[in-house]
XYZ file of C-alpha atoms in Angstrom:
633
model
C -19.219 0.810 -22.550
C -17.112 3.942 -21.180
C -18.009 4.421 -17.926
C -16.546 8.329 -17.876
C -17.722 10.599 -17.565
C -19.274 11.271 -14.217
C -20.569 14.282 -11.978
C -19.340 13.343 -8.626
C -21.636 13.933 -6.021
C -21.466 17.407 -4.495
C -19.196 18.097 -1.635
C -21.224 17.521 1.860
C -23.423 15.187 0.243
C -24.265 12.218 2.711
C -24.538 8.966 0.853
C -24.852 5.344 1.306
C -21.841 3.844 0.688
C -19.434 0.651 0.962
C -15.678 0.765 1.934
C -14.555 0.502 -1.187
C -17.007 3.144 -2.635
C -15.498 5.349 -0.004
C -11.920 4.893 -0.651
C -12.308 5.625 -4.258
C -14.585 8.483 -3.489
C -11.280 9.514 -1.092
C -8.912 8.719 -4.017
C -10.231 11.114 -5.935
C -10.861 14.040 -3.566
C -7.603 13.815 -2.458
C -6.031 14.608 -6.175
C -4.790 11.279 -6.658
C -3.733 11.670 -11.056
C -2.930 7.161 -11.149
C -4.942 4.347 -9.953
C -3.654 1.004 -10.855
C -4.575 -2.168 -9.555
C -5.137 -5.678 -10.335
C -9.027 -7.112 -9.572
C -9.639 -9.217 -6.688
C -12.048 -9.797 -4.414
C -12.594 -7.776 -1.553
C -10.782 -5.220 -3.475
C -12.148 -5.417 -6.893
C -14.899 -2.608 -6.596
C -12.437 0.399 -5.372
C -10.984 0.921 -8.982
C -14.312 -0.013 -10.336
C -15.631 3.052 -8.996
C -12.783 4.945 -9.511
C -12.973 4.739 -13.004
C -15.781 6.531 -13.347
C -14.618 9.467 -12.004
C -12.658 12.198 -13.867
C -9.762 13.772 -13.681
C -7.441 10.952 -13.205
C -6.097 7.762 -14.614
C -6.889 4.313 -13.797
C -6.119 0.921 -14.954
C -6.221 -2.840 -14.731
C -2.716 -4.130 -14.164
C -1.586 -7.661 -15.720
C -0.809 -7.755 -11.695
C -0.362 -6.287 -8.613
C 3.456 -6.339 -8.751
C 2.912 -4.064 -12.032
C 0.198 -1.856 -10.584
C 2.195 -1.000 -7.822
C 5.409 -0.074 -9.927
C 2.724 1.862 -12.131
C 2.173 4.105 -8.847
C 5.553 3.933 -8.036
C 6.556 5.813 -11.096
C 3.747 8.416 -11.053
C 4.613 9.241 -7.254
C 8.502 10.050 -8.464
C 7.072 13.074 -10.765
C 5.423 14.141 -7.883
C 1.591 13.261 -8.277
C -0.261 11.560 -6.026
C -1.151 7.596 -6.771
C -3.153 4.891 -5.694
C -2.938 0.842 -5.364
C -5.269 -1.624 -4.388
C -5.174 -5.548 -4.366
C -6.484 -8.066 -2.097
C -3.936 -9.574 0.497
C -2.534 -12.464 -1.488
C -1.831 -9.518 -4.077
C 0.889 -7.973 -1.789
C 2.608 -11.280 -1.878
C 2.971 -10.808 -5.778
C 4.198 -6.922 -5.027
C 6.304 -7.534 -2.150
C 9.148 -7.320 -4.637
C 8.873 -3.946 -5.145
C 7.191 -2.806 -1.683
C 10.288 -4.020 0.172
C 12.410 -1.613 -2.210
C 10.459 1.445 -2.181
C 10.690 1.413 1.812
C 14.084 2.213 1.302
C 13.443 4.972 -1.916
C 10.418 6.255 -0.221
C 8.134 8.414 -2.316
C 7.560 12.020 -3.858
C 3.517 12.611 -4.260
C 1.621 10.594 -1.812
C 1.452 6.785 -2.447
C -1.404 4.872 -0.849
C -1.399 0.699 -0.966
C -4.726 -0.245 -0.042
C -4.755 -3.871 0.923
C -7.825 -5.894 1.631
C -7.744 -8.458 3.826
C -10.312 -11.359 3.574
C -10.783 -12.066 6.469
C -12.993 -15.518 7.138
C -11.707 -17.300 3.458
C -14.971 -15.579 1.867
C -13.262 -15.638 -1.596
C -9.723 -16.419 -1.182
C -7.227 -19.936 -0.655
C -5.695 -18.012 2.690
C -6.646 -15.677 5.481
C -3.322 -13.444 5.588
C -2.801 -10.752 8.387
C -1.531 -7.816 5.875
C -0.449 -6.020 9.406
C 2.658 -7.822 9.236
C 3.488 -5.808 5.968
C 4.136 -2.800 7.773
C 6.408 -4.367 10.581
C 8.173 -6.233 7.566
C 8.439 -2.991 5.176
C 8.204 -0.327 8.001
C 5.459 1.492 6.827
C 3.043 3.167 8.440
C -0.622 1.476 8.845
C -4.185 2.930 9.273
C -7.287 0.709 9.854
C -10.837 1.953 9.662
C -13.870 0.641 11.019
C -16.232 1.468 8.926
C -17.151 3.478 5.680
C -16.575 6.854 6.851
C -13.261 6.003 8.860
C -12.212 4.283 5.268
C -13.277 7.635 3.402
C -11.376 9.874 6.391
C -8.401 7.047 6.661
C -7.239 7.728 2.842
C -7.549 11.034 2.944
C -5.064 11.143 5.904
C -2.698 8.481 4.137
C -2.032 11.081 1.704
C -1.272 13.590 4.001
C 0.837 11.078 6.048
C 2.597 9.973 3.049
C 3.730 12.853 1.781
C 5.090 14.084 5.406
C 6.956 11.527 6.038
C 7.832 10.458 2.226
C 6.619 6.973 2.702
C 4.249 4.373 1.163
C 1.086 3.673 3.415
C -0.698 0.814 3.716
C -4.505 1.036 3.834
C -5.390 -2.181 5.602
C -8.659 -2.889 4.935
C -10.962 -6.196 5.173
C -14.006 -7.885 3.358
C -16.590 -6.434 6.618
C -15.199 -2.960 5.796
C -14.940 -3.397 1.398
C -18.900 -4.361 1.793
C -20.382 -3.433 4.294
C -22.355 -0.165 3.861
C -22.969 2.794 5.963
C -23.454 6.866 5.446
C -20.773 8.801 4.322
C -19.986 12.229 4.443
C -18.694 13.502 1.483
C -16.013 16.480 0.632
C -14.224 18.275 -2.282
C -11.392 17.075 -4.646
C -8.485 18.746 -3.770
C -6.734 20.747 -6.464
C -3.093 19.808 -6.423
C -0.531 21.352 -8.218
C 0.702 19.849 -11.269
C 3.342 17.008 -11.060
C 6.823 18.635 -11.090
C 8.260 16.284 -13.049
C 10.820 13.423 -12.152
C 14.166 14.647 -10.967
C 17.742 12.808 -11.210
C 18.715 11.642 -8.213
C 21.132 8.328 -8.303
C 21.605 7.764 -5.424
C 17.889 7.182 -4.457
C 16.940 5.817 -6.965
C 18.928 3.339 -8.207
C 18.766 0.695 -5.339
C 21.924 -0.949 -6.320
C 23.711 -2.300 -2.919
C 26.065 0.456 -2.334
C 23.406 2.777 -2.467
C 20.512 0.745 -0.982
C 22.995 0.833 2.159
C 23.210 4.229 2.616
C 19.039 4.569 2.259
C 18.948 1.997 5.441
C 19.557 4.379 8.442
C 17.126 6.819 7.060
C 13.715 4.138 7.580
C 14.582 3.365 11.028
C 14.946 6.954 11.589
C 11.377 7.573 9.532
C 9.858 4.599 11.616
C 11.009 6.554 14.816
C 9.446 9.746 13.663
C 6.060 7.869 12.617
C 6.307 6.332 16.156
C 5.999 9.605 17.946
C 3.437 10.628 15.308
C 1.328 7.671 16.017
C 1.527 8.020 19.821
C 0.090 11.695 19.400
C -2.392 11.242 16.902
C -5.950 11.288 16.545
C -7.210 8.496 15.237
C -5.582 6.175 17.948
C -8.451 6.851 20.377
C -8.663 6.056 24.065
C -12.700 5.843 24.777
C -13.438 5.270 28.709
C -15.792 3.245 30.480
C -17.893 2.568 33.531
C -16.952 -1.059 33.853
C -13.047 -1.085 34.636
C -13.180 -4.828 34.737
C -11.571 -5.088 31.551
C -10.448 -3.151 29.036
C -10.342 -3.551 25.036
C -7.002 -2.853 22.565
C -8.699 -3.347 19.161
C -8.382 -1.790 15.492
C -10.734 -1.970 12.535
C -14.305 -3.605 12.277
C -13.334 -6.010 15.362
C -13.749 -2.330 17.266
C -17.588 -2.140 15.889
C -17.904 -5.830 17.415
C -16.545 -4.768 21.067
C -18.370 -1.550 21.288
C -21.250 -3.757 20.643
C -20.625 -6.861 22.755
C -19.126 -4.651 25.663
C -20.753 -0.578 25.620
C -19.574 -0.861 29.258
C -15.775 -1.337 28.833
C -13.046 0.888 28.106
C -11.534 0.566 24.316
C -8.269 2.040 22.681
C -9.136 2.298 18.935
C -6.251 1.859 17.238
C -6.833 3.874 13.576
C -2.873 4.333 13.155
C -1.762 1.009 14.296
C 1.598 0.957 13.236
C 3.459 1.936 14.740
C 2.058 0.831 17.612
C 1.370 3.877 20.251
C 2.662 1.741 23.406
C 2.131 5.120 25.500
C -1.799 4.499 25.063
C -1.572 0.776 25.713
C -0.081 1.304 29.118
C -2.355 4.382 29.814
C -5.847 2.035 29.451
C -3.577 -1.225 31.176
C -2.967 0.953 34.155
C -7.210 1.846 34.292
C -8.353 -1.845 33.772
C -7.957 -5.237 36.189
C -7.726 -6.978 32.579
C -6.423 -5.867 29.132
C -7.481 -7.498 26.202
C -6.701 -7.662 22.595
C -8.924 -8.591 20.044
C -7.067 -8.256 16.907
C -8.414 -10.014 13.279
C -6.516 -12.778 12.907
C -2.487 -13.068 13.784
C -1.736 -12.937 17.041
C 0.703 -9.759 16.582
C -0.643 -6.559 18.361
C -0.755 -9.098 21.430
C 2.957 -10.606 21.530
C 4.203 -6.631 20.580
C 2.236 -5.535 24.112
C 3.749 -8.720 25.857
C 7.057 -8.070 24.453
C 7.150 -4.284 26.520
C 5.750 -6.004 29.732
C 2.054 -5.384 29.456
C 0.338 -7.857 30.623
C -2.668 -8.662 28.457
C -4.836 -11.895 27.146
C -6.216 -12.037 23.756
C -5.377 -15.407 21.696
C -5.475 -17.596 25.143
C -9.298 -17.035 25.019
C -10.097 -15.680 21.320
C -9.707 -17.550 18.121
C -7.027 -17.328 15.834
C -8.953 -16.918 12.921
C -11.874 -15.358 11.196
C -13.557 -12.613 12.473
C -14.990 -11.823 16.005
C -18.440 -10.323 15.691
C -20.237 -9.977 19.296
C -21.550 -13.528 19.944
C -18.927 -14.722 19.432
C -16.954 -12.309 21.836
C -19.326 -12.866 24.451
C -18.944 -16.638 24.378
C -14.902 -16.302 24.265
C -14.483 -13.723 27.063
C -17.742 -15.651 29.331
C -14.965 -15.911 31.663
C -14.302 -12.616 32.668
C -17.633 -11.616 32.459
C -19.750 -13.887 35.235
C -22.577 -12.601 34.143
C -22.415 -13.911 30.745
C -23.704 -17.262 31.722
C -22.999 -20.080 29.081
C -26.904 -19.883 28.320
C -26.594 -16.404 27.709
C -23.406 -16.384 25.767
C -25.148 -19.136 23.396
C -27.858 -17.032 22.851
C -25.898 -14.180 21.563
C -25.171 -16.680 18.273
C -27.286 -15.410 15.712
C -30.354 -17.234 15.092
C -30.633 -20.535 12.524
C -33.503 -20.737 10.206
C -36.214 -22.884 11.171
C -35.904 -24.692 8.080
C -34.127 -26.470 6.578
C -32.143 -24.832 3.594
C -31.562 -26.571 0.002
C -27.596 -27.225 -0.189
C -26.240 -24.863 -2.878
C -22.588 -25.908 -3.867
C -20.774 -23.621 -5.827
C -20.951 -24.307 -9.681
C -20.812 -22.838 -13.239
C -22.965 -21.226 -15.046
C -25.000 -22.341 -17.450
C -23.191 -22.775 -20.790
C -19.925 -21.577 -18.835
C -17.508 -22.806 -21.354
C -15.205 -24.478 -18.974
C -18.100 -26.792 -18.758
C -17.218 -29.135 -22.126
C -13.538 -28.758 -20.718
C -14.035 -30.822 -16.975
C -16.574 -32.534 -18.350
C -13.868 -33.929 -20.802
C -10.967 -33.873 -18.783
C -13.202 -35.975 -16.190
C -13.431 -38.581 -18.684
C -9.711 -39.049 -18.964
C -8.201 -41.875 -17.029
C -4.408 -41.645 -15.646
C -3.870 -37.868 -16.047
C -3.238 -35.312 -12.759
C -4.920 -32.398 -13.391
C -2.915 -29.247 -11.590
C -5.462 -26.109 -11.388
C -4.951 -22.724 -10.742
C -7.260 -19.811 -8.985
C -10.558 -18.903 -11.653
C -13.790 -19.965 -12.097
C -12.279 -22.901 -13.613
C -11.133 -24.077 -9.744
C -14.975 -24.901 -9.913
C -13.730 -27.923 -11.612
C -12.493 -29.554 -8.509
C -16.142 -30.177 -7.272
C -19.271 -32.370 -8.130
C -19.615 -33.622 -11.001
C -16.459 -33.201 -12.534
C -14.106 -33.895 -9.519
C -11.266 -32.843 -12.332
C -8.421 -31.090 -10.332
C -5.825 -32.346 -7.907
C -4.634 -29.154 -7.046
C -4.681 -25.780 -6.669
C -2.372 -23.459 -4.448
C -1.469 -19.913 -6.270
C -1.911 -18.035 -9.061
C -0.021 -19.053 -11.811
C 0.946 -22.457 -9.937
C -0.144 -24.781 -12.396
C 2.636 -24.203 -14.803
C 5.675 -24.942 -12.157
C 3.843 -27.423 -10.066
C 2.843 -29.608 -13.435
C 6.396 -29.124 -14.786
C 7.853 -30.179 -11.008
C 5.741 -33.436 -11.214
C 6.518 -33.823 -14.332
C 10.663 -33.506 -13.189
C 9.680 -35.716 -10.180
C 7.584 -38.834 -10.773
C 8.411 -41.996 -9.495
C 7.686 -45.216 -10.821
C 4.109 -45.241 -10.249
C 3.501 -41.700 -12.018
C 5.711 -42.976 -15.254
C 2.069 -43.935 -17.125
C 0.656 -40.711 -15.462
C -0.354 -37.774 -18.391
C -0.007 -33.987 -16.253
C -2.687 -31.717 -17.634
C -1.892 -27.980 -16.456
C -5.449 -25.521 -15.922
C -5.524 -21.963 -16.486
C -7.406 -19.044 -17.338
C -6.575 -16.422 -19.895
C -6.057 -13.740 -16.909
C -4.114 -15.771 -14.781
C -1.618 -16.702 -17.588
C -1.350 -13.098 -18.563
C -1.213 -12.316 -14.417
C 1.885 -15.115 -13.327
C 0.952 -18.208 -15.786
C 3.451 -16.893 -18.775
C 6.628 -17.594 -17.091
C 6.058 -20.875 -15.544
C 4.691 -21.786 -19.736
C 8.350 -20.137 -20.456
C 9.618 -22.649 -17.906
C 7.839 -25.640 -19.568
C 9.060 -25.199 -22.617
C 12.703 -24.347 -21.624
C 12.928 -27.460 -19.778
C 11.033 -29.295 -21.883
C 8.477 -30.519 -19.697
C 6.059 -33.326 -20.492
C 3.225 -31.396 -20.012
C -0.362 -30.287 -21.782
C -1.168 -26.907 -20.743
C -5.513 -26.308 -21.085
C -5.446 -22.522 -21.523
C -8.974 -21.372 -20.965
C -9.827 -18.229 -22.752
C -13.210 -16.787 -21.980
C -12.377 -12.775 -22.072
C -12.882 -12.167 -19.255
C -11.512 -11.589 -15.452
C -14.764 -13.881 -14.570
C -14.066 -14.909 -10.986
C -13.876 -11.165 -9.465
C -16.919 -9.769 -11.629
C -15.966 -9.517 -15.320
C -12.642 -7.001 -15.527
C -10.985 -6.340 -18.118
C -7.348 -7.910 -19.415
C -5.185 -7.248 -22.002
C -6.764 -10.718 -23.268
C -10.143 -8.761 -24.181
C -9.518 -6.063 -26.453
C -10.996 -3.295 -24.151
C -8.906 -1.352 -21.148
C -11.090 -0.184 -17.721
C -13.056 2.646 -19.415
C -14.287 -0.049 -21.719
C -12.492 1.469 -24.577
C -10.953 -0.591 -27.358
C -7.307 -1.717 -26.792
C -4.763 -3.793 -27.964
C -5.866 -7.368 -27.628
C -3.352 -10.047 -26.946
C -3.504 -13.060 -29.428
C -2.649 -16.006 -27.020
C -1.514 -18.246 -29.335
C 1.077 -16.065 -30.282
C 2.330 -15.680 -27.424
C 2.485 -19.456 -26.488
C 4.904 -19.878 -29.648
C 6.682 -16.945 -28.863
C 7.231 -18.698 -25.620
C 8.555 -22.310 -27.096
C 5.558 -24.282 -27.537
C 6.061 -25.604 -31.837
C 3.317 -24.234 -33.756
C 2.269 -27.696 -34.348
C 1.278 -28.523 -30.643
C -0.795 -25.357 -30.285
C -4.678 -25.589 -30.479
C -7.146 -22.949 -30.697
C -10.320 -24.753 -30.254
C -14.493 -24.473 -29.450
C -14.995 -25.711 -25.814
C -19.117 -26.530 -27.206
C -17.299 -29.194 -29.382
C -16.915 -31.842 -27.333
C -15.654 -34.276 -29.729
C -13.046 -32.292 -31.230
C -11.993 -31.031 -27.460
C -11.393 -34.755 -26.217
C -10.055 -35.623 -29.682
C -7.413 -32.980 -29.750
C -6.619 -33.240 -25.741
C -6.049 -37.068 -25.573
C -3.870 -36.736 -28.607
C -1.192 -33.952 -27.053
C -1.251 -35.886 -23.606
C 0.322 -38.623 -25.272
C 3.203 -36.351 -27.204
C 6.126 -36.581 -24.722
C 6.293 -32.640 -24.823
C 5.139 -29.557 -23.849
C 1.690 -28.492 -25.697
C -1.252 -26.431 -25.439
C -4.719 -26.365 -25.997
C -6.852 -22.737 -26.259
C -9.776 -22.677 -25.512
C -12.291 -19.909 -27.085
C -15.723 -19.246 -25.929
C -16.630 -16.256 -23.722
C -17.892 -15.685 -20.231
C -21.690 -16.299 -20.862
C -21.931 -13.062 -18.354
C -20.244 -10.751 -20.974
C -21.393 -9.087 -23.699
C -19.224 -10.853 -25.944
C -21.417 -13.821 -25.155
C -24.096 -14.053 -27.545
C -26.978 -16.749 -26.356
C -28.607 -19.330 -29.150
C -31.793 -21.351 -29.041
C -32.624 -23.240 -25.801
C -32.764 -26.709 -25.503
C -35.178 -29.598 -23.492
C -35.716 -32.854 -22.749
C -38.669 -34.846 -24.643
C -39.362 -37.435 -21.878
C -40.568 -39.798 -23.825
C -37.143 -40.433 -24.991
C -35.077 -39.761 -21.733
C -34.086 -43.330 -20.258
C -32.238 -41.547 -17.515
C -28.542 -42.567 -18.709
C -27.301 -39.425 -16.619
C -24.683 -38.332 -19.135
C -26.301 -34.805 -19.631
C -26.196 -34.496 -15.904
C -22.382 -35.145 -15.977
C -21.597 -32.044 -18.012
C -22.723 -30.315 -14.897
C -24.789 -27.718 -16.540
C -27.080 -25.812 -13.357
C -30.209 -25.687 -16.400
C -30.486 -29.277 -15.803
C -32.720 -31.010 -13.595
C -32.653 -34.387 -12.157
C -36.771 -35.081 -11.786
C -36.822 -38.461 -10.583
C -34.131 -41.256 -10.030
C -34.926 -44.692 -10.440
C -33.250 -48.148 -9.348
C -32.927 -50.924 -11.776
C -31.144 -54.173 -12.415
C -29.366 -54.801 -15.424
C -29.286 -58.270 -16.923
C -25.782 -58.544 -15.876
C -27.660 -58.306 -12.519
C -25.494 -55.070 -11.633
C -27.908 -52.754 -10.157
C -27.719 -48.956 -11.409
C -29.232 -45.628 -11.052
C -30.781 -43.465 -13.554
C -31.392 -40.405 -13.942
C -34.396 -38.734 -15.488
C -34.239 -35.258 -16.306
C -35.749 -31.824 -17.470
C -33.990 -28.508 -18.629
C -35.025 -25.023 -17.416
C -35.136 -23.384 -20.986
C -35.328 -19.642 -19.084
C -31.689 -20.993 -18.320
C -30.077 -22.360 -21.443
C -28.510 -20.400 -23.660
C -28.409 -23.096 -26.340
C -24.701 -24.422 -26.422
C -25.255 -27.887 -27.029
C -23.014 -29.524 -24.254
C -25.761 -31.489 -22.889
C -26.477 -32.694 -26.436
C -23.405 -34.397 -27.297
C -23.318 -36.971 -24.654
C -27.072 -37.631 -24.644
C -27.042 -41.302 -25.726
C -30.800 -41.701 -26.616
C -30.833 -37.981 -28.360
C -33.870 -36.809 -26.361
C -32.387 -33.119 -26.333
C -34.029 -30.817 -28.372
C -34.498 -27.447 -29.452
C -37.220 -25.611 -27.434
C -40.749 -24.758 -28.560
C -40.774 -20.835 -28.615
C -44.253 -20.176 -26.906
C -46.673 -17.754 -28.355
C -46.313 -13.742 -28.252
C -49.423 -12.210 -27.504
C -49.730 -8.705 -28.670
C -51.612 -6.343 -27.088
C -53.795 -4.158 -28.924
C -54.796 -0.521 -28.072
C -58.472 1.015 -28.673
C -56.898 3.043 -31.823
C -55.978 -0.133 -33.628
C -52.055 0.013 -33.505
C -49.307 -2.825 -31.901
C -47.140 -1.607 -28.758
């Protein structure tokens, strides 16, 4: 479905909204024309929202490296742009940040980068302040909604000043978290001028990049005084002069809350940091402190001038620092926070006891058949890749040795392939990835397979969908942003075009089980590169299309457990039972039931059931009711 178009609320409208509602409500006021990003979580919903508003372009990049060369090249004819990603994202469009710190920018260019701070969603916890010591860009962190909303709109502003890229650092607390939000007017900006010639900038070839070098040290300077004088680095005083608090972001929220008492400098412009401030609240306090989420790098700058200060000595070094756990860190400088009283703070645990939850698929997820099969393989390391499909590394499957990156799969199974000693010789490599991850950073290390001719069987997982960040789009679907129809890549095109011979390429139905094992245990053995396509959609899309539920007749279930090792969440272990077979081994069985408001009918559990006691459901009876005048609702 198009999700244009859409009357934006009215200017000084007050609304409930998230960070990332905010920012793209910002985007858009401020006259922004491109949006480009790449989805993932914390910073999926920005351009989600985004795209329903009109006047503007947006789009799902294959990555972030892309998106961010997409607003690179709208900025140069002098419109505004946008670009979000989540922090591992900026290590994908580093590449071209590092450059563009050098070109600078025509129209405004914003990088919002979301920091998730606490591993909610993500295989690191990076500190994306270190971007804008490393690129020498200016930084602004809000606290909340509204500061988000106000923050962007001041980017632009900022950006365009100094003729710079800013960085938006945001983090999960801020993406989600909601709060009111004051609302203005899009700004009407003039049409883009159009790109002009200019050599010299813009072709960052080393005799030119040279010259460009003097001029962002010079910028940096200039943003230096600008941060030192502006606004939204605020010094807010205090009765209790005991100690005093250097924060930025939501960890400012947590202070004000842990310590109403104390003295704070809220840094909003960060970077560069406004030393003249820092000095100003060290000479009012008997102790400064920083409490920064999650590097220790505002801290060692202030040390590095000869402010004395704590922070990391007492705080931790990761996650984030919401007010119990403040008060428990910094007991020692307040006596009066007792160790009782500190504890207390901790938020409260439920009385009881709370059924364990792992992470898992969904029902009839068809990666399902695929760990299910690849967990009945013996002698094969299994290198994953970040999806839904990482699922696979946990109970019951246990089916992946590893997963670092996106795209990593491909080099790391072709590196162990290069690299096995004489205990890995027998060892098949099976390489996991999803169809937007392969579009995203998978296709060259593929490329790189079949180059060097790597012993390796690549499982490309297909199910249409960006699943693990909400169901985006990708150029793998057949529909862009705006849920329009577009190009759709045919993968298995694109796998020949990359090497692979026609005759080791497999498009095949993750449901058949048979055919799936068949076809995988027959291209691990082929000393060569191969892969296997898989083709079922997300059963969360509307490409999915559900068929007749299954259950169990119990009379027939003798609790062999092989249903229950597909992993399928619609199935229900009722009652487990010891017993001793005549070998006089003793094993445990299973018994089980199937919630049929749960299946959508793909079979998986059938295929392994040994005593076929999986069945189609009974549909139970409709009952009509019937009005006074005679006629059905």
């Amino acid at each position: 479905m198009n999700p244009k178009p859409l009357t934006p609320p009215a200017a000084g409208s007050r609304l409930l909204m998230s960070g990332n509602e905010a920012v793209a409500r910002a985007v858009w006021e401020a006259g922004v024309r491109v949006a480009a990003a790449y989805p993932g979580t914390p910073s999926t919903e920005i351009l989600e929202n985004l795209a329903f508003y009109p006047d503007l372009y947006t789009e799902w990049s294959v990555n972030e490296k892309v998106s961010l060369e997409v607003a690179l090249g709208a900025s140069l004819t002098g419109a505004r742009s946008f670009c979000a990603m989540k922090h591992v994202g900026m290590n994908v469009a580093s590449d071209a940040l590092m450059t563009m710190t050098l070109t600078g920018v025509v129209g405004g260019l914003v990088i919002a980068i979301a920091d998730d701070v606490g591993f909610s969603s993500s295989q690191n916890e990076q500190d994306s302040r270190f971007w804008g010591r490393f690129a020498h860009l200016p930084i602004l962190e809000p606290a909340d909604s509204q500061e988000a909303y106000e923050m962007t709109l001041a980017a632009f502003a900022l950006s365009e000043k100094f003729s710079t890229p800013v960085i938006l650092r945001l983090t999960t607390r801020i993406c989600h978290v909601k709060c009111l939000v004051t609302i203005g007017a899009r700004e009407a900006k003039r049409a883009a001028d159009g790109f002009t010639k200019d050599p010299a900038r813009w072709v960052m070839v080393p005799s030119n990049a040279q010259k460009r070098l003097p001029g962002v040290f010079a910028r940096e300077k200039a943003l230096t005084e600008e941060s030192a004088a502006s606004a939204l680095n605020r010094l807010e005083p205090g009765s209790d002069r005991r100690v005093g608090f250097v924060t930025s972001g939501p960890a400012y929220m947590h202070v004000r809350e842990a310590f109403p008492d104390a003295p704070v400098l809220k840094l909003g412009f960060s970077y560069p940091v406004p030393m003249n401030k820092i000095r100003e609240l060290a000479d009012q306090v008997d102790t400064l402190v920083v409490v920064e989420e999650t590097e220790q790098l505002l801290e060692t700058e202030i040390h590095a001038v000869g402010i004395q200060a704590r922070g990391k000595d007492l705080l931790p070094t990761a996650g984030e620092m919401p007010p119990f756990v403040l008060k428990k860190h910094l007991a020692a400088l307040f006596p009066e926070l007792s160790n009782a009283a500190a504890e207390t703070a901790a938020p409260l645990s439920s009385a009881l006891p709370v059924f364990p939850r792992p992470p898992t698929m969904c029902a009839a997820c068809p990666h399902l058949g695929v760990y299910y099969t690849l967990s009945q393989l013996r002698n094969v390391n299994i290198m994953g890749d970040i999806g839904c499909y990482t699922l696979g590394a946990g109970h019951p499957w246990r089916a992946l040795d590893t997963t670092i990156c996106m795209g990593a799969s491909m080099g790391m199974a072709l590196g162990m392939d290069k690299g096995r000693g004489p205990d890995d010789e027998k060892k098949n490599i099976v390489a996991v990835i999803g169809d937007s991850t392969f579009l995203h950073m998978g296709m060259q290390g593929l490329l790189d397979i079949a180059y060097n001719r790597g012993n390796v069987t690549v499982l490309l997982l297909d199910n249409r969908t960006v699943g693990m960040t909400g169901g985006q789009e990708n150029p793998a679907t057949g529909r862009d942003i705006y849920g329009e129809e577009a190009p759709r890549v045919d993968l298995a095109k694109v796998v020949e075009s990359l090497g692979i011979a026609p005759e080791h390429i497999h498009v095949v139905d993750p449901y058949l089980l048979p055919v799936l094992f068949k076809t995988l245990r027959e291209e691990v053995k082929y000393n060569g590169p191969s892969v296997i396509i898989t083709n079922r959609p997300c059963v969360l899309t509307g490409y999915y299309e559900a068929l007749k539920p299954y259950e169990v007749e119990a009379s027939l279930c003798t609790g062999c457990g092989n249903c229950v090792d597909v992993g399928c969440p619609a199935i229900h272990v009722t009652r487990r039972e010891k017993v001793i077979k005549p070998s006089g081994k003793e094993v445990e069985l299973a018994f089980v039931d199937i919630e049929t408001t749960a299946c959508t009918g793909c079979g998986l559990c059938l295929q392994p059931c040994a005593p076929k006691a999986i069945r189609h459901a009974v549909p139970t009876a409709t009952i009509h009711v019937v009005p006074a005048s005679g006629e059905k609702l």
